[in-house]
Amino acid sequence: MISVKCPNADCPAGFQAPDEYLGKSVRCKRCNTKFKVVNTNGLLPKETPPTASAAIPATLYETTASFPAQPQPPLATPPQEGNADAARKRLYLYLGLGAAGVFSCMAAACVVAIGFAWSSWWSRSPETYGGIEISSTTVKGSVVKFYYDKEAGFDYDFLSEDKMKAKTDLKNVGPGGDLDPKSMDDTITAISTFFNEIRDKHHVPPDKIVIVFASGVFKGIEKHKALTTEDQKKQMIQQNKDKLRDRVMAKTKRSPEFVDLTQELELQIKSLIPGKEMDRALLVDLGNSNCRGGGYYTELKTHKIFNPKIGVEAFLEKAVKHAKNRGYKNSNRPEHRKILAAAVAETVGVNFSDPLADELKKTPDFSGRKRIELIGGIPWVTATYKNPSGRSLKHTKLSKQQIDDFYQEVRRDLDYPPFSMPKGLDDQLTQRLNKDVDSMEKNISVESLIAGTEMLKALSEELTFHKREVYFNNNGLNALVLGFMTKLWEKGNK
């Protein structure tokens, strides 16, 4: 055995090798340096015939190693049979690895892009929109700020609530069934005034102001006696739509939207039900013109609705006819209101509960929804009287017991019961509640209150309110424009 030191100045390794390795090329185990083994005096040995052990270059190990040396592959291997196939396999391997690398880079780029998009959504700035809604009696303007919300996707705050409102009475029609000219003039003036205020005072760009005519705008035409066929009514409605559209565009350079009953409900659902609650909630609108409701199915991307095709006004008319057979007269006298209350209770089944049940049978899966969002005049009154402090929230909690209690109070007094303002409310909510109570008594007659609370009680029983979470939605009056604003907000996310 001879002692050998690695010639690499930076490598301190020392080795022992058999004598027959003198003059042979070897490789240092530590630094991989190739060198020839020499005598201690640095001379190569004389030529000797190669031996079997010397035919394969060795890799030397340090003398301190505690494991035996293992043979290493030669520095150069003569061509052997099958090397061409091996080379091809290596080529395919390298190509495969290269393709995998490209795919990985593409995947990483996609992840980065998605992350960037999510970051953009997460950090989206608030947007301010303007809305003008026209009903058969009123024109309302509003300014609303939309902003990102982690749980709901988005939320909104009103910046000009109840500050732009005008009474116009489009329900008035002329002898031939056309909209009353003065009512139309008043409506166009109000639209123009509110549009300019939203644009100039609140600095909302015109393309972010929506103008919407509600489904009930033409109910005066639909009920007009001079129009005896459906075709006549449709033709007259279209003529008046064209007039309104032309005059609105002349004043605002914006084309207004006209919605039917189904579109109106879909927009209400879209804007009023929180996104995370969409598949477990029903919207129920107990309105003067109609009672209807429905829900949205996110996987199917579709709405399902129910519509018994009767509202508080029509139900009251039928109850009054029934009450007149018992001596009812429209007066403030308790005995007359008592007759009306009895007639309402007797006719609610055939005129409302039965049509409602028939509609709900068409959508039996509604029974699995755990949340009810109520809008409309009668739910508004009930929520204000039974949970006034909750009116500070977008969604005011109600229970079936509270609905039943208010029903009994109205039957007891045959009038609006006394309103009790809770202690400790802030000044803003107190002023709002006082204003609402005054507005209720002016706009919802006691007779409508008696009929409407009967309908709400029937709804609570048919829809099993006692098994669900029930809320009054405080933005129901603005739901139509909110629906179109929601579309604009979502369009900005794309």
XYZ file of C-alpha atoms in Angstrom, residues 23-443:
421
model
C 0.560 5.448 -12.624
C -3.183 4.907 -12.946
C -5.765 7.720 -13.306
C -8.005 8.037 -10.295
C -10.504 10.551 -8.908
C -10.537 12.169 -5.470
C -13.672 11.213 -3.520
C -13.851 14.548 -1.734
C -13.280 17.121 -4.501
C -13.656 14.929 -7.610
C -10.214 15.960 -8.939
C -8.717 13.546 -11.510
C -4.991 12.707 -11.134
C -2.424 9.908 -11.525
C -1.079 7.970 -8.558
C 2.720 8.521 -8.105
C 5.443 7.294 -5.746
C 6.140 9.298 -2.664
C 9.144 10.742 -4.516
C 6.836 11.819 -7.334
C 8.164 9.299 -9.983
C 5.987 7.075 -12.074
C 6.704 3.308 -11.975
C 8.135 1.360 -14.855
C 5.677 -0.052 -17.407
C 4.129 -3.266 -16.193
C 1.537 -5.431 -17.842
C -1.977 -4.417 -16.869
C -3.738 -6.546 -14.331
C -7.403 -7.202 -13.853
C -7.502 -4.983 -10.803
C -5.748 -2.147 -12.589
C -7.911 -2.245 -15.681
C -10.667 -0.189 -14.015
C -9.743 3.246 -12.658
C -10.529 3.597 -9.006
C -11.812 6.367 -6.814
C -9.678 6.785 -3.755
C -11.062 7.211 -0.258
C -9.621 9.089 2.657
C -7.592 7.034 5.081
C -9.956 8.045 7.864
C -12.970 6.505 6.136
C -14.620 3.736 8.156
C -16.366 2.071 5.189
C -14.878 0.126 2.308
C -14.203 1.757 -1.032
C -16.808 1.204 -3.728
C -15.950 0.974 -7.419
C -16.874 4.084 -9.465
C -17.781 4.341 -13.126
C -14.839 4.878 -15.493
C -13.956 8.321 -16.777
C -14.599 7.197 -20.310
C -16.459 4.126 -21.406
C -15.825 2.641 -24.827
C -18.908 2.486 -27.074
C -21.025 -0.511 -26.246
C -24.050 -2.128 -27.857
C -27.344 -0.435 -26.860
C -25.837 3.004 -26.203
C -27.879 4.546 -29.074
C -31.126 3.398 -27.436
C -29.975 4.786 -24.115
C -29.169 8.110 -25.746
C -32.623 8.263 -27.292
C -34.203 7.518 -23.912
C -32.171 10.276 -22.318
C -33.284 12.661 -25.069
C -36.939 11.798 -24.475
C -36.399 12.234 -20.749
C -34.887 15.676 -21.243
C -37.708 16.707 -23.586
C -40.285 15.473 -21.077
C -38.616 17.339 -18.263
C -38.516 20.459 -20.429
C -42.225 20.205 -21.241
C -43.034 19.705 -17.575
C -41.037 22.795 -16.774
C -42.930 24.860 -19.351
C -46.265 23.603 -17.991
C -45.187 24.446 -14.450
C -44.267 27.959 -15.527
C -47.635 28.393 -17.246
C -49.453 27.117 -14.150
C -47.477 29.491 -11.981
C -48.378 32.363 -14.310
C -52.067 31.445 -14.034
C -51.840 31.375 -10.249
C -50.193 34.795 -10.288
C -52.900 36.153 -12.637
C -55.700 34.760 -10.475
C -54.033 36.165 -7.398
C -53.765 39.539 -9.083
C -57.448 39.460 -10.069
C -58.455 38.506 -6.530
C -56.256 41.238 -5.183
C -57.961 43.726 -7.515
C -61.419 42.587 -6.312
C -60.278 42.643 -2.691
C -58.974 46.169 -2.990
C -61.692 47.599 -5.271
C -62.534 51.186 -4.511
C -66.084 52.220 -3.573
C -68.407 53.360 -6.368
C -71.210 55.913 -6.099
C -74.366 55.485 -8.174
C -77.530 57.507 -8.655
C -81.035 56.146 -9.064
C -84.432 57.562 -10.003
C -87.465 55.294 -9.541
C -90.888 56.163 -10.896
C -94.035 54.479 -9.548
C -97.660 55.237 -10.390
C -97.757 57.929 -7.691
C -94.209 59.022 -6.866
C -90.770 59.879 -8.256
C -87.846 59.156 -5.897
C -84.172 59.957 -6.304
C -81.291 58.410 -4.368
C -77.510 58.365 -4.209
C -75.877 55.148 -3.013
C -72.270 54.207 -2.278
C -71.346 50.594 -3.052
C -68.255 49.059 -1.491
C -66.559 45.665 -1.145
C -67.626 43.453 1.750
C -65.646 40.316 2.635
C -68.661 38.210 3.622
C -71.466 39.490 1.399
C -69.342 40.363 -1.650
C -70.585 43.955 -1.539
C -72.649 46.287 0.618
C -74.041 49.801 0.233
C -74.978 52.952 2.124
C -77.527 55.598 1.142
C -76.098 59.096 0.919
C -79.348 60.972 0.215
C -82.156 58.909 1.709
C -85.654 60.491 1.510
C -84.286 63.840 0.291
C -85.498 63.585 -3.323
C -89.184 62.738 -3.566
C -92.108 64.142 -5.563
C -95.747 63.119 -5.884
C -96.801 62.904 -9.541
C -99.787 60.513 -9.887
C -99.143 58.731 -13.167
C -102.088 56.532 -12.227
C -104.313 59.308 -13.572
C -105.427 58.686 -17.149
C -107.513 60.599 -19.653
C -110.893 59.608 -21.140
C -109.277 57.583 -23.921
C -106.923 55.718 -21.588
C -103.837 57.861 -22.222
C -101.720 59.054 -19.279
C -102.889 62.372 -17.907
C -100.789 65.132 -19.598
C -100.245 67.132 -16.397
C -99.168 64.008 -14.478
C -96.716 63.188 -17.256
C -95.336 66.764 -17.229
C -94.889 66.637 -13.437
C -93.121 63.280 -13.725
C -90.657 64.488 -16.389
C -89.945 67.660 -14.383
C -89.180 65.624 -11.249
C -86.933 63.214 -13.168
C -84.987 66.084 -14.740
C -84.621 67.918 -11.404
C -83.357 64.849 -9.546
C -81.039 63.837 -12.393
C -79.359 67.257 -12.382
C -79.032 67.190 -8.589
C -77.459 63.719 -8.589
C -75.051 64.679 -11.373
C -74.095 68.190 -10.243
C -74.419 68.141 -6.455
C -73.300 64.564 -5.791
C -70.908 64.373 -8.779
C -72.248 61.065 -10.080
C -71.349 60.514 -13.778
C -74.425 60.244 -16.047
C -73.522 56.686 -17.066
C -73.845 55.685 -13.396
C -77.357 57.100 -12.980
C -80.220 54.645 -13.561
C -83.799 55.722 -14.320
C -86.404 53.012 -13.761
C -90.185 52.879 -14.252
C -91.750 50.339 -11.899
C -94.172 47.629 -12.985
C -97.232 49.439 -11.584
C -96.781 52.662 -13.563
C -99.443 51.733 -16.090
C -102.020 50.193 -13.774
C -104.372 53.135 -14.518
C -104.321 52.132 -18.183
C -104.760 48.448 -17.344
C -107.936 49.210 -15.360
C -109.414 51.795 -17.707
C -112.940 50.941 -18.800
C -112.518 52.420 -22.284
C -109.933 49.748 -23.073
C -111.923 46.548 -23.321
C -109.373 44.117 -24.805
C -105.854 43.089 -23.839
C -104.534 44.190 -27.228
C -105.939 47.683 -26.702
C -104.298 47.898 -23.294
C -100.930 46.664 -24.603
C -101.027 49.141 -27.469
C -101.882 52.048 -25.176
C -99.136 51.063 -22.703
C -96.557 50.896 -25.515
C -97.578 54.327 -26.829
C -97.122 55.860 -23.396
C -93.820 54.050 -22.877
C -92.534 55.608 -26.078
C -93.664 59.077 -24.988
C -92.010 58.748 -21.589
C -88.796 57.354 -23.065
C -88.485 60.158 -25.619
C -89.110 62.882 -23.071
C -86.712 61.415 -20.483
C -83.946 61.097 -23.090
C -84.517 64.676 -24.212
C -83.926 65.890 -20.648
C -81.178 63.512 -19.453
C -79.659 61.805 -22.524
C -80.290 58.538 -20.635
C -82.621 55.777 -21.777
C -84.968 54.726 -18.945
C -85.749 51.136 -17.983
C -89.281 49.723 -17.908
C -89.749 46.528 -15.901
C -92.574 44.058 -15.560
C -93.640 42.328 -12.363
C -91.286 39.360 -12.763
C -88.239 41.523 -13.594
C -89.036 43.765 -10.647
C -89.070 40.847 -8.213
C -85.815 39.443 -9.616
C -84.118 42.816 -9.147
C -85.447 43.027 -5.595
C -84.054 39.576 -4.782
C -80.692 40.469 -6.313
C -80.281 43.668 -4.342
C -81.889 42.877 -0.984
C -80.810 39.342 -0.068
C -77.190 39.077 1.137
C -75.048 36.990 -1.204
C -74.137 34.399 1.409
C -77.866 33.924 2.183
C -79.056 33.712 -1.422
C -79.670 29.954 -1.543
C -81.387 29.799 1.846
C -83.618 32.874 1.716
C -86.979 33.903 0.276
C -88.034 37.461 -0.465
C -91.718 38.190 0.252
C -93.258 41.486 -0.863
C -96.623 42.221 0.758
C -97.505 45.317 -1.227
C -100.561 47.376 -1.906
C -100.726 46.309 -5.558
C -99.524 42.743 -5.211
C -98.180 40.091 -2.886
C -95.406 38.022 -4.443
C -92.128 36.408 -3.538
C -89.346 34.156 -4.680
C -85.744 33.068 -4.427
C -82.604 32.692 -6.496
C -80.697 29.459 -7.219
C -77.019 30.223 -7.694
C -76.048 26.877 -9.252
C -78.899 27.011 -11.757
C -78.533 30.776 -12.204
C -82.300 31.176 -12.201
C -85.152 32.623 -10.154
C -88.315 30.922 -8.974
C -91.261 33.034 -7.915
C -94.769 32.733 -6.501
C -97.532 35.223 -7.207
C -101.098 34.753 -5.926
C -101.966 37.883 -7.959
C -103.617 39.860 -5.213
C -102.373 42.711 -3.046
C -103.726 44.562 -0.018
C -105.803 46.942 -2.140
C -107.629 44.219 -4.117
C -108.107 42.037 -1.036
C -109.631 44.959 0.869
C -112.041 45.685 -2.000
C -113.335 42.106 -1.881
C -113.653 42.180 1.899
C -115.566 45.476 1.765
C -118.092 43.977 -0.670
C -118.601 41.107 1.738
C -118.883 43.477 4.730
C -121.493 45.656 3.037
C -123.864 42.722 3.100
C -123.688 43.062 6.892
C -124.322 46.786 7.037
C -120.708 48.022 6.765
C -120.130 51.666 5.947
C -116.774 53.304 5.353
C -116.439 55.378 8.502
C -114.293 55.768 11.599
C -116.967 54.293 13.841
C -115.754 51.221 15.769
C -118.847 49.176 14.943
C -118.231 49.547 11.204
C -114.551 48.679 11.514
C -115.513 45.659 13.575
C -117.743 44.425 10.740
C -114.879 44.960 8.293
C -112.421 43.041 10.507
C -114.846 40.108 10.647
C -115.325 40.165 6.861
C -111.545 40.244 6.327
C -111.095 37.177 8.550
C -113.909 35.321 6.790
C -112.665 35.987 3.241
C -108.882 35.703 3.669
C -108.962 31.979 2.960
C -110.668 31.975 -0.405
C -109.249 35.294 -1.593
C -105.633 34.971 -0.394
C -104.563 31.868 1.536
C -105.854 29.390 -1.055
C -104.260 31.118 -4.087
C -101.047 31.474 -2.063
C -101.008 27.767 -1.197
C -101.581 26.851 -4.843
C -98.627 28.985 -5.888
C -96.329 27.527 -3.238
C -97.167 23.981 -4.385
C -95.422 24.818 -7.687
C -92.158 25.379 -5.812
C -92.091 22.863 -2.942
C -88.338 23.343 -2.430
C -89.107 26.779 -0.951
C -90.041 24.931 2.227
C -86.358 24.168 2.800
C -85.313 27.813 2.886
C -84.591 29.020 6.402
C -84.725 32.798 6.004
C -87.567 35.169 5.068
C -86.919 38.771 3.965
C -90.117 40.845 4.155
C -90.785 44.105 2.325
C -93.933 46.148 1.795
C -96.085 48.591 3.745
C -97.626 46.227 6.302
C -94.293 44.552 7.260
C -92.846 48.087 7.558
C -95.553 49.076 10.059
C -95.236 45.812 11.998
C -91.422 46.043 12.290
C -91.621 49.681 13.410
C -94.152 48.985 16.171
C -92.758 45.672 17.413
C -88.977 46.136 17.016
C -88.301 49.889 16.686
C -84.678 49.684 17.843
C -84.032 47.086 15.129
C -84.961 49.637 12.471
C -81.412 50.988 12.723
C -80.228 47.878 10.860
C -80.649 46.920 7.207
C -82.432 43.754 8.362
C -84.863 44.157 11.284
C -85.511 40.911 13.135
C -89.146 39.823 13.520
C -90.806 36.771 15.030
C -94.137 35.112 14.365
C -95.138 36.002 17.914
C -94.523 39.705 17.239
C -96.589 39.483 14.050
C -99.424 37.784 15.932
C -99.210 40.307 18.778
C -99.471 43.270 16.425
C -102.416 41.624 14.669
C -104.221 41.338 18.005
C -103.429 44.964 18.926
C -104.945 46.228 15.670
C -108.033 44.053 16.233
C -108.322 45.326 19.812
C -108.083 49.029 18.926
C -109.490 48.815 15.376
C -106.923 51.533 14.705
C -103.194 52.131 14.865
C -102.157 51.142 18.400
C -100.178 53.637 20.509
C -96.522 53.792 19.489
C -94.007 53.550 22.328
C -90.559 54.990 21.624
C -87.865 52.914 23.371
C -85.467 54.707 25.683
C -81.833 55.149 24.804
C -82.183 55.424 21.000
C -79.931 57.916 19.225
C -81.444 61.138 17.888
C -81.179 60.105 14.233
C -83.148 56.868 14.712
C -85.687 58.608 16.954
C -86.366 61.235 14.285
C -86.642 58.558 11.625
C -89.138 56.512 13.637
C -91.310 59.545 14.408
C -91.292 60.480 10.741
C -92.164 56.911 9.713
C -95.067 56.637 12.153
C -96.525 59.913 10.842
C -96.057 58.722 7.251
C -97.725 55.373 7.944
C -100.875 56.947 9.312
C -101.099 59.313 6.313
C -100.432 56.743 3.582
